[in-house]
Amino acid sequence: MKRIFAWQTDTSTCHLYRTVFPFEELAKQGWEVHWGAPPLDIKEYDVIVGQRITGYNNLWRDLAHDYSGLLVLDLDDDLIDVDPANKIPYDIYQPQRLGTVANIEMSDVVTVSTPKLADKIRRIRGNDDVVVLPNCAHPDWIQPN
């Protein structure tokens, strides 16, 4: 059985759309799924998904250099060039910009929420290992017209 871990960095709705709902579907397909803070056995997972790992991060760097599984960085927003008018996110993410770019460059794959963000990340990475995964709504929330 394949094992996948999502390194959860928030508990907001985007965590539901980007981690919980997709991972619930993977579990239905036979995957062993976990999310939360990085466990001690993190390197034993087949896939590690880092949700919004921003700034310089020693564990992410270590995984990029010494992990045999697939290391995926998931970004649902442009956390590199935040609009200064959006003051609180700008103050949080702009000082972390260079570390976030480094995380993008050292990941095996980067998943993003929109084609526009994918184009930007491809310009940074210089390759096609960028995949658009739209936000996932829970199946019970989808109502036919």
mmCIF file of C-alpha atoms in Angstrom:
data_model
loop_
_atom_site.group_PDB
_atom_site.id
_atom_site.type_symbol
_atom_site.label_atom_id
_atom_site.label_comp_id
_atom_site.label_asym_id
_atom_site.label_seq_id
_atom_site.Cartn_x
_atom_site.Cartn_y
_atom_site.Cartn_z
ATOM 1 C CA MET A 1 0.000 0.000 0.000
ATOM 2 C CA LYS A 2 1.289 3.441 -0.939
ATOM 3 C CA ARG A 3 1.650 5.943 1.883
ATOM 4 C CA ILE A 4 1.212 9.689 1.454
ATOM 5 C CA PHE A 5 1.725 12.429 4.012
ATOM 6 C CA ALA A 6 0.648 16.062 3.787
ATOM 7 C CA TRP A 7 2.707 18.481 5.828
ATOM 8 C CA GLN A 8 -0.104 20.719 6.981
ATOM 9 C CA THR A 9 0.775 24.359 7.621
ATOM 10 C CA ASP A 10 -2.698 25.710 8.328
ATOM 11 C CA THR A 11 -6.181 24.689 9.391
ATOM 12 C CA SER A 12 -8.094 27.017 7.093
ATOM 13 C CA THR A 13 -10.513 26.107 4.363
ATOM 14 C CA CYS A 14 -7.689 25.789 1.839
ATOM 15 C CA HIS A 15 -6.411 22.849 3.914
ATOM 16 C CA LEU A 16 -9.762 21.150 3.298
ATOM 17 C CA TYR A 17 -9.702 21.873 -0.457
ATOM 18 C CA ARG A 18 -6.027 21.071 -0.985
ATOM 19 C CA THR A 19 -5.455 18.206 1.480
ATOM 20 C CA VAL A 20 -8.407 16.667 3.307
ATOM 21 C CA PHE A 21 -10.821 16.188 0.414
ATOM 22 C CA PRO A 22 -8.232 14.913 -2.098
ATOM 23 C CA PHE A 23 -6.650 12.644 0.525
ATOM 24 C CA GLU A 24 -10.053 11.190 1.447
ATOM 25 C CA GLU A 25 -10.423 10.194 -2.205
ATOM 26 C CA LEU A 26 -6.930 8.653 -2.222
ATOM 27 C CA ALA A 27 -7.873 6.640 0.878
ATOM 28 C CA LYS A 28 -10.895 5.256 -1.002
ATOM 29 C CA GLN A 29 -8.459 4.108 -3.700
ATOM 30 C CA GLY A 30 -6.336 2.202 -1.198
ATOM 31 C CA TRP A 31 -3.712 4.761 -0.196
ATOM 32 C CA GLU A 32 -2.679 5.144 3.433
ATOM 33 C CA VAL A 33 -3.072 8.871 4.052
ATOM 34 C CA HIS A 34 -1.952 11.115 6.890
ATOM 35 C CA TRP A 35 -1.591 14.845 7.425
ATOM 36 C CA GLY A 36 -0.477 17.205 10.143
ATOM 37 C CA ALA A 37 2.882 18.255 11.530
ATOM 38 C CA PRO A 38 5.840 16.269 10.164
ATOM 39 C CA PRO A 39 6.153 12.957 12.037
ATOM 40 C CA LEU A 40 9.453 11.391 13.043
ATOM 41 C CA ASP A 41 8.997 8.698 10.366
ATOM 42 C CA ILE A 42 8.321 11.208 7.567
ATOM 43 C CA LYS A 43 10.977 9.680 5.296
ATOM 44 C CA GLU A 44 9.120 6.348 5.322
ATOM 45 C CA TYR A 45 6.254 7.764 3.247
ATOM 46 C CA ASP A 46 6.174 7.198 -0.510
ATOM 47 C CA VAL A 47 4.971 10.748 -1.161
ATOM 48 C CA ILE A 48 5.285 13.892 0.932
ATOM 49 C CA VAL A 49 3.136 16.886 0.033
ATOM 50 C CA GLY A 50 4.148 20.173 1.622
ATOM 51 C CA GLN A 51 1.164 22.484 1.790
ATOM 52 C CA ARG A 52 2.380 26.070 1.454
ATOM 53 C CA ILE A 53 5.913 25.488 2.772
ATOM 54 C CA THR A 54 7.242 29.042 2.666
ATOM 55 C CA GLY A 55 10.538 30.604 3.608
ATOM 56 C CA TYR A 56 13.758 28.778 4.312
ATOM 57 C CA ASN A 57 12.927 25.499 6.009
ATOM 58 C CA ASN A 58 15.611 23.102 7.181
ATOM 59 C CA LEU A 59 13.409 19.993 7.090
ATOM 60 C CA TRP A 60 12.195 20.723 3.536
ATOM 61 C CA ARG A 61 15.788 21.259 2.430
ATOM 62 C CA ASP A 62 16.879 18.013 4.114
ATOM 63 C CA LEU A 63 14.045 16.094 2.460
ATOM 64 C CA ALA A 64 14.974 17.536 -0.925
ATOM 65 C CA HIS A 65 18.521 16.228 -0.507
ATOM 66 C CA ASP A 66 17.984 12.984 1.426
ATOM 67 C CA TYR A 67 14.567 11.478 0.656
ATOM 68 C CA SER A 68 13.921 8.742 -1.873
ATOM 69 C CA GLY A 69 10.186 9.339 -2.330
ATOM 70 C CA LEU A 70 8.312 11.994 -4.283
ATOM 71 C CA LEU A 71 8.537 15.473 -2.725
ATOM 72 C CA VAL A 72 5.610 17.665 -3.786
ATOM 73 C CA LEU A 73 5.145 21.328 -2.919
ATOM 74 C CA ASP A 74 1.526 22.486 -3.082
ATOM 75 C CA LEU A 75 0.752 26.175 -3.581
ATOM 76 C CA ASP A 76 -2.793 27.449 -3.883
ATOM 77 C CA ASP A 77 -1.782 31.117 -4.014
ATOM 78 C CA ASP A 78 1.074 33.206 -5.354
ATOM 79 C CA LEU A 79 3.085 33.461 -2.149
ATOM 80 C CA ILE A 80 6.110 34.869 -3.968
ATOM 81 C CA ASP A 81 4.780 38.217 -5.142
ATOM 82 C CA VAL A 82 1.969 39.141 -2.789
ATOM 83 C CA ASP A 83 0.239 42.435 -3.562
ATOM 84 C CA PRO A 84 1.505 45.049 -1.048
ATOM 85 C CA ALA A 85 -2.069 46.350 -0.779
ATOM 86 C CA ASN A 86 -2.913 43.007 0.842
ATOM 87 C CA LYS A 87 -0.966 44.107 3.918
ATOM 88 C CA ILE A 88 -1.154 41.176 6.325
ATOM 89 C CA PRO A 89 -0.286 38.432 3.790
ATOM 90 C CA TYR A 90 2.330 40.723 2.242
ATOM 91 C CA ASP A 91 3.986 41.267 5.626
ATOM 92 C CA ILE A 92 3.994 37.510 6.246
ATOM 93 C CA TYR A 93 5.107 36.154 2.873
ATOM 94 C CA GLN A 94 7.252 38.833 1.248
ATOM 95 C CA PRO A 95 10.126 38.494 3.767
ATOM 96 C CA GLN A 96 10.065 34.735 3.072
ATOM 97 C CA ARG A 97 10.160 35.164 -0.711
ATOM 98 C CA LEU A 98 13.679 33.852 -1.409
ATOM 99 C CA GLY A 99 13.166 30.796 0.775
ATOM 100 C CA THR A 100 9.864 30.066 -0.928
ATOM 101 C CA VAL A 101 11.549 30.258 -4.341
ATOM 102 C CA ALA A 102 14.225 27.842 -3.061
ATOM 103 C CA ASN A 103 11.493 25.423 -1.911
ATOM 104 C CA ILE A 104 9.905 25.604 -5.365
ATOM 105 C CA GLU A 105 13.225 24.880 -7.049
ATOM 106 C CA MET A 106 14.169 21.913 -4.855
ATOM 107 C CA SER A 107 10.820 20.074 -4.971
ATOM 108 C CA ASP A 108 10.326 17.138 -7.327
ATOM 109 C CA VAL A 109 6.928 18.456 -8.403
ATOM 110 C CA VAL A 110 4.924 21.582 -7.624
ATOM 111 C CA THR A 111 1.134 21.468 -7.656
ATOM 112 C CA VAL A 112 -0.795 24.709 -8.026
ATOM 113 C CA SER A 113 -4.429 25.762 -8.133
ATOM 114 C CA THR A 114 -4.550 27.730 -11.409
ATOM 115 C CA PRO A 115 -2.979 27.748 -14.877
ATOM 116 C CA LYS A 116 -1.718 31.314 -14.340
ATOM 117 C CA LEU A 117 0.145 30.282 -11.188
ATOM 118 C CA ALA A 118 1.497 27.219 -13.037
ATOM 119 C CA ASP A 119 2.987 29.488 -15.715
ATOM 120 C CA LYS A 120 4.724 31.570 -13.057
ATOM 121 C CA ILE A 121 6.119 28.520 -11.241
ATOM 122 C CA ARG A 122 7.344 27.022 -14.539
ATOM 123 C CA ARG A 123 9.312 30.210 -15.179
ATOM 124 C CA ILE A 124 10.991 29.751 -11.795
ATOM 125 C CA ARG A 125 11.647 26.015 -12.169
ATOM 126 C CA GLY A 126 12.498 25.994 -15.843
ATOM 127 C CA ASN A 127 10.647 22.713 -16.403
ATOM 128 C CA ASP A 128 7.254 21.087 -16.727
ATOM 129 C CA ASP A 129 7.138 19.427 -13.304
ATOM 130 C CA VAL A 130 4.289 21.751 -12.394
ATOM 131 C CA VAL A 131 0.761 20.379 -12.269
ATOM 132 C CA VAL A 132 -2.518 22.265 -11.977
ATOM 133 C CA LEU A 133 -4.771 20.656 -9.378
ATOM 134 C CA PRO A 134 -7.900 22.773 -8.967
ATOM 135 C CA ASN A 135 -9.329 23.141 -5.487
ATOM 136 C CA CYS A 136 -11.477 20.134 -4.587
ATOM 137 C CA ALA A 137 -14.975 20.505 -3.227
ATOM 138 C CA HIS A 138 -16.452 17.746 -1.107
ATOM 139 C CA PRO A 139 -18.743 15.590 -3.297
ATOM 140 C CA ASP A 140 -21.668 16.204 -0.916
ATOM 141 C CA TRP A 141 -21.371 19.934 -1.580
ATOM 142 C CA ILE A 142 -21.895 19.612 -5.322
ATOM 143 C CA GLN A 143 -25.538 20.104 -6.240
ATOM 144 C CA PRO A 144 -26.861 19.374 -9.735
ATOM 145 C CA ASN A 145 -28.754 22.214 -11.429
#
